[in-house]
PDB file of C-alpha atoms in Angstrom:
ATOM      1  CA  MET A 997      93.794  88.620  99.595  1.00  0.00           C
ATOM      2  CA  PRO A 998      91.867  88.555  96.316  1.00  0.00           C
ATOM      3  CA  LEU A 999      88.156  89.332  96.284  1.00  0.00           C
ATOM      4  CA  TYR A1000      85.651  86.990  94.640  1.00  0.00           C
ATOM      5  CA  GLU A1001      81.929  86.785  93.983  1.00  0.00           C
ATOM      6  CA  HIS A1002      80.221  83.402  93.711  1.00  0.00           C
ATOM      7  CA  VAL A1003      76.743  82.456  92.527  1.00  0.00           C
ATOM      8  CA  PHE A1004      75.529  78.902  92.755  1.00  0.00           C
ATOM      9  CA  ILE A1005      72.268  77.192  91.900  1.00  0.00           C
ATOM     10  CA  SER A1006      70.954  74.271  93.915  1.00  0.00           C
ATOM     11  CA  ARG A1007      68.121  71.863  93.121  1.00  0.00           C
ATOM     12  CA  GLN A1008      64.546  73.111  93.218  1.00  0.00           C
ATOM     13  CA  ASP A1009      63.231  70.297  95.414  1.00  0.00           C
ATOM     14  CA  LEU A1010      65.283  71.442  98.420  1.00  0.00           C
ATOM     15  CA  SER A1011      63.548  73.390 101.142  1.00  0.00           C
ATOM     16  CA  ASN A1012      64.558  77.003 101.792  1.00  0.00           C
ATOM     17  CA  ALA A1013      66.273  75.943 105.014  1.00  0.00           C
ATOM     18  CA  GLN A1014      68.315  73.288 103.197  1.00  0.00           C
ATOM     19  CA  ALA A1015      69.337  75.755 100.478  1.00  0.00           C
ATOM     20  CA  GLU A1016      70.410  78.312 103.088  1.00  0.00           C
ATOM     21  CA  GLY A1017      72.230  75.484 104.885  1.00  0.00           C
ATOM     22  CA  LEU A1018      74.315  74.972 101.750  1.00  0.00           C
ATOM     23  CA  VAL A1019      75.391  78.618 101.936  1.00  0.00           C
ATOM     24  CA  GLU A1020      76.486  78.077 105.544  1.00  0.00           C
ATOM     25  CA  HIS A1021      78.250  74.823 104.662  1.00  0.00           C
ATOM     26  CA  PHE A1022      80.313  76.348 101.860  1.00  0.00           C
ATOM     27  CA  SER A1023      81.044  79.435 103.976  1.00  0.00           C
ATOM     28  CA  THR A1024      82.476  77.112 106.616  1.00  0.00           C
ATOM     29  CA  VAL A1025      84.582  75.315 104.002  1.00  0.00           C
ATOM     30  CA  LEU A1026      85.990  78.634 102.868  1.00  0.00           C
ATOM     31  CA  SER A1027      86.771  79.843 106.403  1.00  0.00           C
ATOM     32  CA  ASP A1028      88.418  76.503 107.265  1.00  0.00           C
ATOM     33  CA  ASN A1029      90.833  77.112 104.379  1.00  0.00           C
ATOM     34  CA  GLY A1030      91.814  80.604 105.492  1.00  0.00           C
ATOM     35  CA  GLY A1031      89.240  82.719 103.666  1.00  0.00           C
ATOM     36  CA  LYS A1032      86.278  84.686 104.890  1.00  0.00           C
ATOM     37  CA  VAL A1033      82.800  85.417 103.614  1.00  0.00           C
ATOM     38  CA  VAL A1034      82.220  89.158 103.498  1.00  0.00           C
ATOM     39  CA  GLU A1035      78.510  88.870 102.689  1.00  0.00           C
ATOM     40  CA  SER A1036      76.067  86.190 101.646  1.00  0.00           C
ATOM     41  CA  GLU A1037      72.610  86.481 100.116  1.00  0.00           C
ATOM     42  CA  TYR A1038      69.945  83.902  99.447  1.00  0.00           C
ATOM     43  CA  TRP A1039      68.042  84.993  96.345  1.00  0.00           C
ATOM     44  CA  GLY A1040      65.309  82.359  96.531  1.00  0.00           C
ATOM     45  CA  VAL A1041      63.822  80.083  93.902  1.00  0.00           C
ATOM     46  CA  LYS A1042      64.033  81.456  90.367  1.00  0.00           C
ATOM     47  CA  THR A1043      63.099  80.106  86.965  1.00  0.00           C
ATOM     48  CA  MET A1044      66.076  79.309  84.763  1.00  0.00           C
ATOM     49  CA  ALA A1045      66.338  80.043  81.051  1.00  0.00           C
ATOM     50  CA  TYR A1046      66.819  76.344  80.250  1.00  0.00           C
ATOM     51  CA  LYS A1047      66.605  73.022  82.039  1.00  0.00           C
ATOM     52  CA  ILE A1048      69.596  71.797  84.014  1.00  0.00           C
ATOM     53  CA  ASN A1049      69.470  68.159  85.107  1.00  0.00           C
ATOM     54  CA  LYS A1050      65.714  68.102  84.363  1.00  0.00           C
ATOM     55  CA  ASN A1051      65.107  71.083  86.668  1.00  0.00           C
ATOM     56  CA  ARG A1052      63.348  74.198  85.426  1.00  0.00           C
ATOM     57  CA  LYS A1053      63.859  76.184  88.670  1.00  0.00           C
ATOM     58  CA  GLY A1054      66.602  76.447  91.254  1.00  0.00           C
ATOM     59  CA  HIS A1055      67.618  78.035  94.543  1.00  0.00           C
ATOM     60  CA  TYR A1056      70.070  80.863  93.864  1.00  0.00           C
ATOM     61  CA  ALA A1057      72.691  81.969  96.392  1.00  0.00           C
ATOM     62  CA  PHE A1058      75.351  84.682  96.235  1.00  0.00           C
ATOM     63  CA  LEU A1059      78.598  84.990  98.214  1.00  0.00           C
ATOM     64  CA  ARG A1060      81.121  87.819  98.409  1.00  0.00           C
ATOM     65  CA  THR A1061      84.428  86.452  99.664  1.00  0.00           C
ATOM     66  CA  ASP A1062      87.936  87.498 100.588  1.00  0.00           C
ATOM     67  CA  ALA A1063      90.057  84.370 100.176  1.00  0.00           C
ATOM     68  CA  SER A1064      93.149  82.889  98.606  1.00  0.00           C
ATOM     69  CA  SER A1065      92.827  81.077  95.296  1.00  0.00           C
ATOM     70  CA  ASP A1066      93.520  77.727  97.016  1.00  0.00           C
ATOM     71  CA  ALA A1067      90.564  78.205  99.369  1.00  0.00           C
ATOM     72  CA  VAL A1068      88.298  79.181  96.455  1.00  0.00           C
ATOM     73  CA  GLN A1069      89.421  76.183  94.402  1.00  0.00           C
ATOM     74  CA  GLU A1070      88.677  73.825  97.297  1.00  0.00           C
ATOM     75  CA  MET A1071      85.218  75.349  97.818  1.00  0.00           C
ATOM     76  CA  GLU A1072      84.444  75.097  94.076  1.00  0.00           C
ATOM     77  CA  ARG A1073      85.659  71.490  94.002  1.00  0.00           C
ATOM     78  CA  LEU A1074      83.326  70.569  96.861  1.00  0.00           C
ATOM     79  CA  MET A1075      80.446  72.465  95.235  1.00  0.00           C
ATOM     80  CA  ARG A1076      80.883  70.531  91.996  1.00  0.00           C
ATOM     81  CA  LEU A1077      80.960  67.237  93.893  1.00  0.00           C
ATOM     82  CA  HIS A1078      77.840  68.052  95.937  1.00  0.00           C
ATOM     83  CA  ASP A1079      74.703  66.372  94.554  1.00  0.00           C
ATOM     84  CA  ASP A1080      72.412  69.307  95.365  1.00  0.00           C
ATOM     85  CA  VAL A1081      74.476  71.971  93.542  1.00  0.00           C
ATOM     86  CA  MET A1082      73.745  72.241  89.813  1.00  0.00           C
ATOM     87  CA  ARG A1083      75.875  75.207  88.675  1.00  0.00           C
ATOM     88  CA  VAL A1084      78.663  77.374  90.089  1.00  0.00           C
ATOM     89  CA  LEU A1085      79.986  80.706  88.827  1.00  0.00           C
ATOM     90  CA  THR A1086      82.974  82.453  90.399  1.00  0.00           C
ATOM     91  CA  ILE A1087      84.440  85.758  89.286  1.00  0.00           C
ATOM     92  CA  LYS A1088      87.361  87.741  90.641  1.00  0.00           C
ATOM     93  CA  VAL A1089      86.568  91.397  91.325  1.00  0.00           C
ATOM     94  CA  ASP A1090      88.712  94.410  92.154  1.00  0.00           C
ATOM     95  CA  GLU A1091      86.373  95.537  94.931  1.00  0.00           C
ATOM     96  CA  HIS A1092      83.019  94.552  96.364  1.00  0.00           C
ATOM     97  CA  ALA A1093      80.053  96.781  95.624  1.00  0.00           C
ATOM     98  CA  GLU A1094      78.472  98.500  98.607  1.00  0.00           C
ATOM     99  CA  GLY A1095      75.004  97.488  99.694  1.00  0.00           C
ATOM    100  CA  PRO A1096      72.819  94.650  98.471  1.00  0.00           C
ATOM    101  CA  SER A1097      73.285  93.015  95.087  1.00  0.00           C
ATOM    102  CA  ILE A1098      71.122  94.043  92.161  1.00  0.00           C
ATOM    103  CA  GLN A1099      68.933  90.955  92.673  1.00  0.00           C
ATOM    104  CA  MET A1100      68.037  92.016  96.204  1.00  0.00           C
ATOM    105  CA  GLN A1101      67.174  95.613  95.383  1.00  0.00           C
ATOM    106  CA  LYS A1102      63.542  96.471  94.922  1.00  0.00           C
ATOM    107  CA  ARG A1103      62.368  96.891  91.368  1.00  0.00           C
ATOM    108  CA  ASP A1104      61.611 100.561  92.055  1.00  0.00           C
ATOM    109  CA  GLU A1105      65.168 101.258  93.166  1.00  0.00           C
ATOM    110  CA  ARG A1106      66.848  99.740  90.100  1.00  0.00           C
ATOM    111  CA  GLY A1107      66.477 102.870  88.064  1.00  0.00           C
ATOM    112  CA  ASP A1108      64.093 104.159  85.463  1.00  0.00           C
ATOM    113  CA  ARG A1109      63.825 101.777  82.554  1.00  0.00           C
ATOM    114  CA  GLY A1110      61.083 103.714  80.874  1.00  0.00           C
ATOM    115  CA  ASP A1111      57.660 102.465  79.947  1.00  0.00           C
ATOM    116  CA  ARG A1112      57.996  99.260  77.992  1.00  0.00           C
ATOM    117  CA  ARG A1113      54.638  99.789  76.343  1.00  0.00           C
ATOM    118  CA  GLU A1114      55.727 103.100  74.988  1.00  0.00           C
ATOM    119  CA  ARG A1115      56.350 102.713  71.279  1.00  0.00           C
ATOM    120  CA  ARG A1116      58.304 104.928  68.976  1.00  0.00           C
ATOM    121  CA  PRO A1117      56.570 105.985  65.792  1.00  0.00           C
ATOM    122  CA  ARG A1118      57.759 104.105  62.749  1.00  0.00           C
ATOM    123  CA  ASP A1119      59.264 106.029  59.901  1.00  0.00           C
TER     124      ASP A1119
END
């Protein structure tokens, strides 16, 4: 079956338990339609770049799935109809990355970005 990655943002006024409950709910929808959730991550409340439905922050969740396109379409349809879900992004991938997503890795483990205060001399 095809492999997908999903990120969805739910309203900021939900509790953490309710936001994680949405992950479980949509995982159940997917499994009822013949798919399976390989991994799920709750990223927590994050500030968005712009307001969506008068919300400046949102609960972010990430799912790695192995499902048919029909199961994914049904899950996306229910996500878009749900009042608590503000945005949904689904991408098809060739293979799932090993380990936690980049959002869950510690800042130290992400790699050396260099010192941001370090300036190059101007010519």
